[in-house]
Short mmCIF file of C-alpha atoms in Angstrom, two decimals:
data_model
loop_
_atom_site.label_atom_id
_atom_site.label_comp_id
_atom_site.label_asym_id
_atom_site.label_seq_id
_atom_site.Cartn_x
_atom_site.Cartn_y
_atom_site.Cartn_z
CA ASP A 1 -21.02 4.59 -1.80
CA GLY A 2 -18.17 4.33 0.59
CA GLY A 3 -15.02 4.97 -0.32
CA ILE A 4 -11.49 7.26 -1.29
CA THR A 5 -11.67 9.75 -3.29
CA GLN A 6 -8.30 11.26 -5.29
CA SER A 7 -7.65 13.64 -7.47
CA PRO A 8 -6.76 14.48 -9.79
CA LYS A 9 -6.15 11.23 -11.37
CA TYR A 10 -3.34 12.75 -13.58
CA LEU A 11 -1.50 16.20 -13.03
CA PHE A 12 0.93 18.31 -15.22
CA ARG A 13 3.84 20.50 -13.37
CA LYS A 14 6.19 22.88 -14.22
CA GLU A 15 9.45 22.85 -12.45
CA GLY A 16 9.57 25.43 -9.37
CA GLN A 17 5.60 24.77 -8.79
CA ASN A 18 3.85 23.67 -6.17
CA VAL A 19 0.90 21.38 -6.15
CA THR A 20 -1.90 19.99 -4.07
CA LEU A 21 -3.49 16.35 -4.10
CA SER A 22 -6.42 15.88 -2.62
CA CYS A 23 -7.67 12.98 -0.59
CA GLU A 24 -11.17 12.57 0.65
CA GLN A 25 -12.99 9.45 2.59
CA ASN A 26 -16.69 9.11 3.82
CA LEU A 27 -15.53 6.04 5.66
CA ASN A 28 -15.58 7.63 8.72
CA HIS A 29 -11.76 6.21 9.16
CA ASP A 30 -9.68 8.02 12.07
CA ALA A 31 -5.88 7.44 9.96
CA MET A 32 -4.91 8.29 6.86
CA TYR A 33 -2.09 8.11 4.99
CA TRP A 34 0.15 9.25 1.79
CA TYR A 35 2.27 6.35 -0.28
CA ARG A 36 4.44 7.15 -3.29
CA GLN A 37 4.82 4.66 -5.71
CA ASP A 38 7.97 4.21 -8.19
CA PRO A 39 8.78 1.59 -10.70
CA GLY A 40 10.63 -1.11 -8.39
CA GLN A 41 10.45 -0.01 -5.17
CA GLY A 42 7.22 -0.42 -3.76
CA LEU A 43 5.47 2.05 -1.77
CA ARG A 44 7.19 4.61 0.67
CA LEU A 45 5.68 6.28 3.36
CA ILE A 46 5.30 10.05 2.85
CA TYR A 47 3.09 11.31 5.75
CA TYR A 48 0.36 9.88 8.13
CA SER A 49 -1.91 10.95 10.24
CA GLN A 50 -4.26 9.19 12.96
CA ILE A 51 -6.21 11.74 14.24
CA VAL A 52 -7.46 15.61 13.34
CA ASN A 53 -4.88 18.40 13.40
CA ASP A 54 -1.99 15.96 14.26
CA PHE A 55 0.34 14.04 11.54
CA GLN A 56 3.46 12.38 11.30
CA LYS A 57 6.77 11.89 8.95
CA GLY A 58 7.23 9.08 7.34
CA ASP A 59 10.02 7.71 5.23
CA ILE A 60 10.33 10.34 2.88
CA ALA A 61 8.78 13.24 4.20
CA GLU A 62 11.16 15.70 2.41
CA GLY A 63 9.30 18.26 0.16
CA TYR A 64 6.13 17.33 0.98
CA SER A 65 3.52 18.69 3.85
CA VAL A 66 0.28 18.12 4.68
CA SER A 67 -2.85 19.08 6.74
CA ARG A 68 -5.40 16.99 8.36
CA GLU A 69 -7.86 19.76 9.11
CA LYS A 70 -10.90 17.30 8.97
CA LYS A 71 -11.10 13.96 9.62
CA GLU A 72 -12.25 13.25 6.16
CA SER A 73 -9.85 15.25 4.06
CA PHE A 74 -5.75 14.70 4.04
CA PRO A 75 -4.23 17.05 1.02
CA LEU A 76 -0.61 16.64 0.35
CA THR A 77 1.09 19.23 -1.09
CA VAL A 78 4.20 18.67 -3.35
CA THR A 79 6.33 21.67 -3.36
CA SER A 80 9.42 22.80 -5.09
CA ALA A 81 11.54 21.74 -3.05
CA GLN A 82 11.02 17.74 -3.65
CA LYS A 83 13.81 17.15 -6.36
CA ASN A 84 12.08 14.38 -8.23
CA PRO A 85 8.15 14.76 -7.81
CA THR A 86 7.38 12.74 -11.06
CA ALA A 87 5.34 9.42 -9.00
CA PHE A 88 2.38 7.89 -8.41
CA TYR A 89 0.83 8.67 -5.54
CA LEU A 90 -1.68 6.58 -3.32
CA CYS A 91 -3.79 7.65 -0.60
CA ALA A 92 -5.02 5.29 1.80
CA SER A 93 -6.85 5.36 5.43
CA THR A 94 -8.46 2.80 7.96
CA GLN A 95 -10.16 2.59 10.90
CA LEU A 96 -8.27 2.14 14.27
CA GLY A 97 -8.77 0.36 17.33
CA SER A 98 -10.03 1.43 20.69
CA SER A 99 -6.58 1.86 22.12
CA GLY A 100 -6.16 4.15 18.98
CA ALA A 101 -2.46 3.13 18.62
CA SER A 102 -3.22 -0.36 16.35
CA ASN A 103 -5.76 -1.98 14.50
CA THR A 104 -5.76 -5.10 12.81
CA GLY A 105 -7.65 -4.02 9.82
CA GLU A 106 -6.36 -3.34 6.55
CA LEU A 107 -5.74 -0.18 4.60
CA PHE A 108 -8.52 1.13 1.65
CA PHE A 109 -6.57 2.78 -0.71
CA GLY A 110 -7.88 5.19 -3.63
CA GLU A 111 -7.14 5.11 -7.23
CA GLY A 112 -4.06 7.09 -7.29
CA SER A 113 -2.76 10.22 -8.66
CA ARG A 114 0.22 10.28 -11.20
CA LEU A 115 2.03 13.60 -11.26
CA THR A 116 4.43 14.19 -13.79
CA VAL A 117 6.73 17.45 -14.10
CA LEU A 118 7.66 18.80 -17.20
CA ALA B 1 15.43 -1.59 10.68
CA GLN B 2 12.09 -3.20 10.29
CA SER B 3 11.47 -4.59 6.25
CA VAL B 4 9.53 -6.86 4.39
CA ALA B 5 11.67 -8.68 0.94
CA GLN B 6 9.82 -9.79 -2.19
CA PRO B 7 12.72 -11.56 -3.79
CA GLU B 8 11.17 -11.68 -7.00
CA ASP B 9 10.46 -8.68 -9.45
CA GLN B 10 8.51 -11.23 -11.66
CA VAL B 11 6.88 -14.77 -11.70
CA ASN B 12 5.42 -16.63 -14.70
CA VAL B 13 3.28 -19.31 -14.83
CA ALA B 14 1.20 -20.59 -17.49
CA GLU B 15 -2.46 -20.76 -16.74
CA GLY B 16 -3.65 -23.68 -14.47
CA ASN B 17 -0.85 -24.59 -13.10
CA PRO B 18 0.10 -23.11 -9.34
CA LEU B 19 1.60 -20.19 -8.43
CA THR B 20 3.68 -18.81 -5.46
CA VAL B 21 4.83 -15.19 -5.09
CA LYS B 22 7.17 -15.17 -2.18
CA CYS B 23 7.33 -12.88 1.21
CA THR B 24 9.87 -12.44 3.68
CA TYR B 25 9.79 -10.12 6.42
CA SER B 26 11.72 -8.53 9.48
CA VAL B 27 9.63 -6.67 12.47
CA SER B 28 9.16 -6.73 16.31
CA GLY B 29 6.74 -8.30 18.04
CA ASN B 30 4.03 -10.66 16.61
CA PRO B 31 3.48 -10.05 12.50
CA TYR B 32 0.76 -8.66 10.95
CA LEU B 33 0.73 -9.37 7.52
CA PHE B 34 -1.38 -8.45 4.41
CA TRP B 35 -1.16 -8.93 0.43
CA TYR B 36 -2.54 -6.63 -1.66
CA VAL B 37 -3.15 -6.23 -5.51
CA GLN B 38 -2.24 -3.68 -7.93
CA TYR B 39 -4.04 -3.40 -11.40
CA PRO B 40 -2.52 -0.56 -13.97
CA ASN B 41 -2.81 2.52 -13.02
CA ARG B 42 -5.40 1.43 -10.20
CA GLY B 43 -4.74 1.83 -6.48
CA LEU B 44 -4.12 -1.37 -4.22
CA GLN B 45 -6.81 -4.08 -3.57
CA PHE B 46 -6.58 -6.21 -0.43
CA LEU B 47 -6.44 -9.69 -0.54
CA LEU B 48 -5.92 -11.36 2.65
CA LYS B 49 -4.16 -10.66 6.14
CA TYR B 50 -2.76 -12.59 8.75
CA ILE B 51 -3.18 -11.62 12.52
CA THR B 52 -3.04 -14.93 14.58
CA GLY B 53 -4.27 -18.52 14.71
CA ASP B 54 -4.53 -20.91 11.56
CA ASN B 55 -1.07 -20.64 9.65
CA LEU B 56 -2.77 -20.91 6.15
CA VAL B 57 -5.13 -18.01 5.55
CA LYS B 58 -7.71 -17.90 2.85
CA GLY B 59 -8.20 -14.57 0.75
CA SER B 60 -10.34 -13.26 -2.23
CA TYR B 61 -10.15 -14.64 -5.79
CA GLY B 62 -8.73 -18.07 -4.93
CA PHE B 63 -5.94 -16.91 -3.11
CA GLU B 64 -4.31 -17.65 0.27
CA ALA B 65 -1.18 -17.05 2.02
CA GLU B 66 0.95 -19.34 4.23
CA PHE B 67 2.91 -17.84 7.59
CA ASN B 68 5.50 -19.33 8.47
CA LYS B 69 7.07 -17.98 11.73
CA SER B 70 10.41 -20.15 11.70
CA GLN B 71 10.89 -18.93 8.05
CA THR B 72 9.73 -14.98 8.92
CA SER B 73 7.52 -16.12 5.12
CA PHE B 74 4.14 -15.26 4.60
CA HIS B 75 4.16 -16.70 0.55
CA LEU B 76 1.00 -15.90 -1.46
CA LYS B 77 -0.27 -19.34 -3.09
CA LYS B 78 -3.31 -20.14 -5.36
CA PRO B 79 -3.84 -23.40 -6.56
CA SER B 80 -5.15 -22.63 -10.27
CA ALA B 81 -3.78 -19.23 -11.85
CA LEU B 82 -5.51 -17.75 -14.07
CA VAL B 83 -5.01 -15.14 -17.20
CA SER B 84 -6.79 -12.38 -15.01
CA ASP B 85 -4.34 -12.95 -11.80
CA SER B 86 -1.61 -10.81 -13.99
CA ALA B 87 -1.05 -8.08 -11.86
CA LEU B 88 1.64 -6.51 -9.04
CA TYR B 89 1.61 -8.20 -5.76
CA PHE B 90 2.41 -6.31 -2.69
CA CYS B 91 3.23 -8.01 0.62
CA ALA B 92 2.84 -5.68 3.80
CA ALA B 93 3.77 -5.75 7.59
CA LEU B 94 2.65 -3.54 10.31
CA ALA B 95 5.29 -1.59 11.95
CA GLY B 96 5.75 -2.82 15.82
CA ASP B 97 5.78 -0.35 17.38
CA SER B 98 2.69 2.05 18.60
CA SER B 99 2.06 3.74 15.64
CA TYR B 100 -0.31 1.71 12.93
CA LYS B 101 1.38 1.95 9.40
CA LEU B 102 2.06 -0.84 6.82
CA ILE B 103 5.80 -1.39 5.26
CA PHE B 104 5.51 -2.70 1.57
CA GLY B 105 7.65 -5.02 -0.39
CA SER B 106 9.24 -4.00 -3.50
CA GLY B 107 6.16 -5.71 -5.12
CA THR B 108 6.05 -8.60 -7.80
CA ARG B 109 4.49 -8.61 -11.33
CA LEU B 110 2.99 -12.12 -11.76
CA LEU B 111 2.41 -12.80 -15.38
CA VAL B 112 0.05 -15.96 -16.02
CA ARG B 113 0.19 -16.49 -19.98
CA PRO B 114 -2.47 -18.38 -21.73
#
């Protein structure tokens, strides 16, 4: 079945360690996104990518890094520079329109990864 | 700054009664608006969207939403609530720039009591 797969679902990290969250999609979508979810704050955009080998910072990119070497993959690294990394992380994707700039389609979300810093 | 507001942290309703979850937006240009639902420890599921056309949009699971341009609102509604509708609901708007990214509200928890 087509969809977005995030792994791991749960992850524990010691302070000072970098961790990488995986996001893979087989929907052939152009654009991929990483959001962070904290209680009462909704979803905040970390990074997004609209094309392979290109990505842009979202609203809260500090302490995070991404890569987009393949269309289907958009891994997120939470670095030791992220001050408060404990959160629920959501990956999403969508198909862009022919102009490449926008589409009217909805985002498809993975099941999320819950990161806890010990 | 572009934003989406959901003024209620929680909405409580009895099963069988109508429900409304409120959303207002502030984005440039013509708004593209969405509603998503999230169950505990799960990703977000798409419910419905407004792009253009009829102000009343129908979506999944009997939900609908009414777009009101003058009030910059996009409230989610359902004529008869079910206990299984209890979840976290997010309103979102497409950012009014050249990129395709969604701006989300803070979420409203819907609790439907039997």
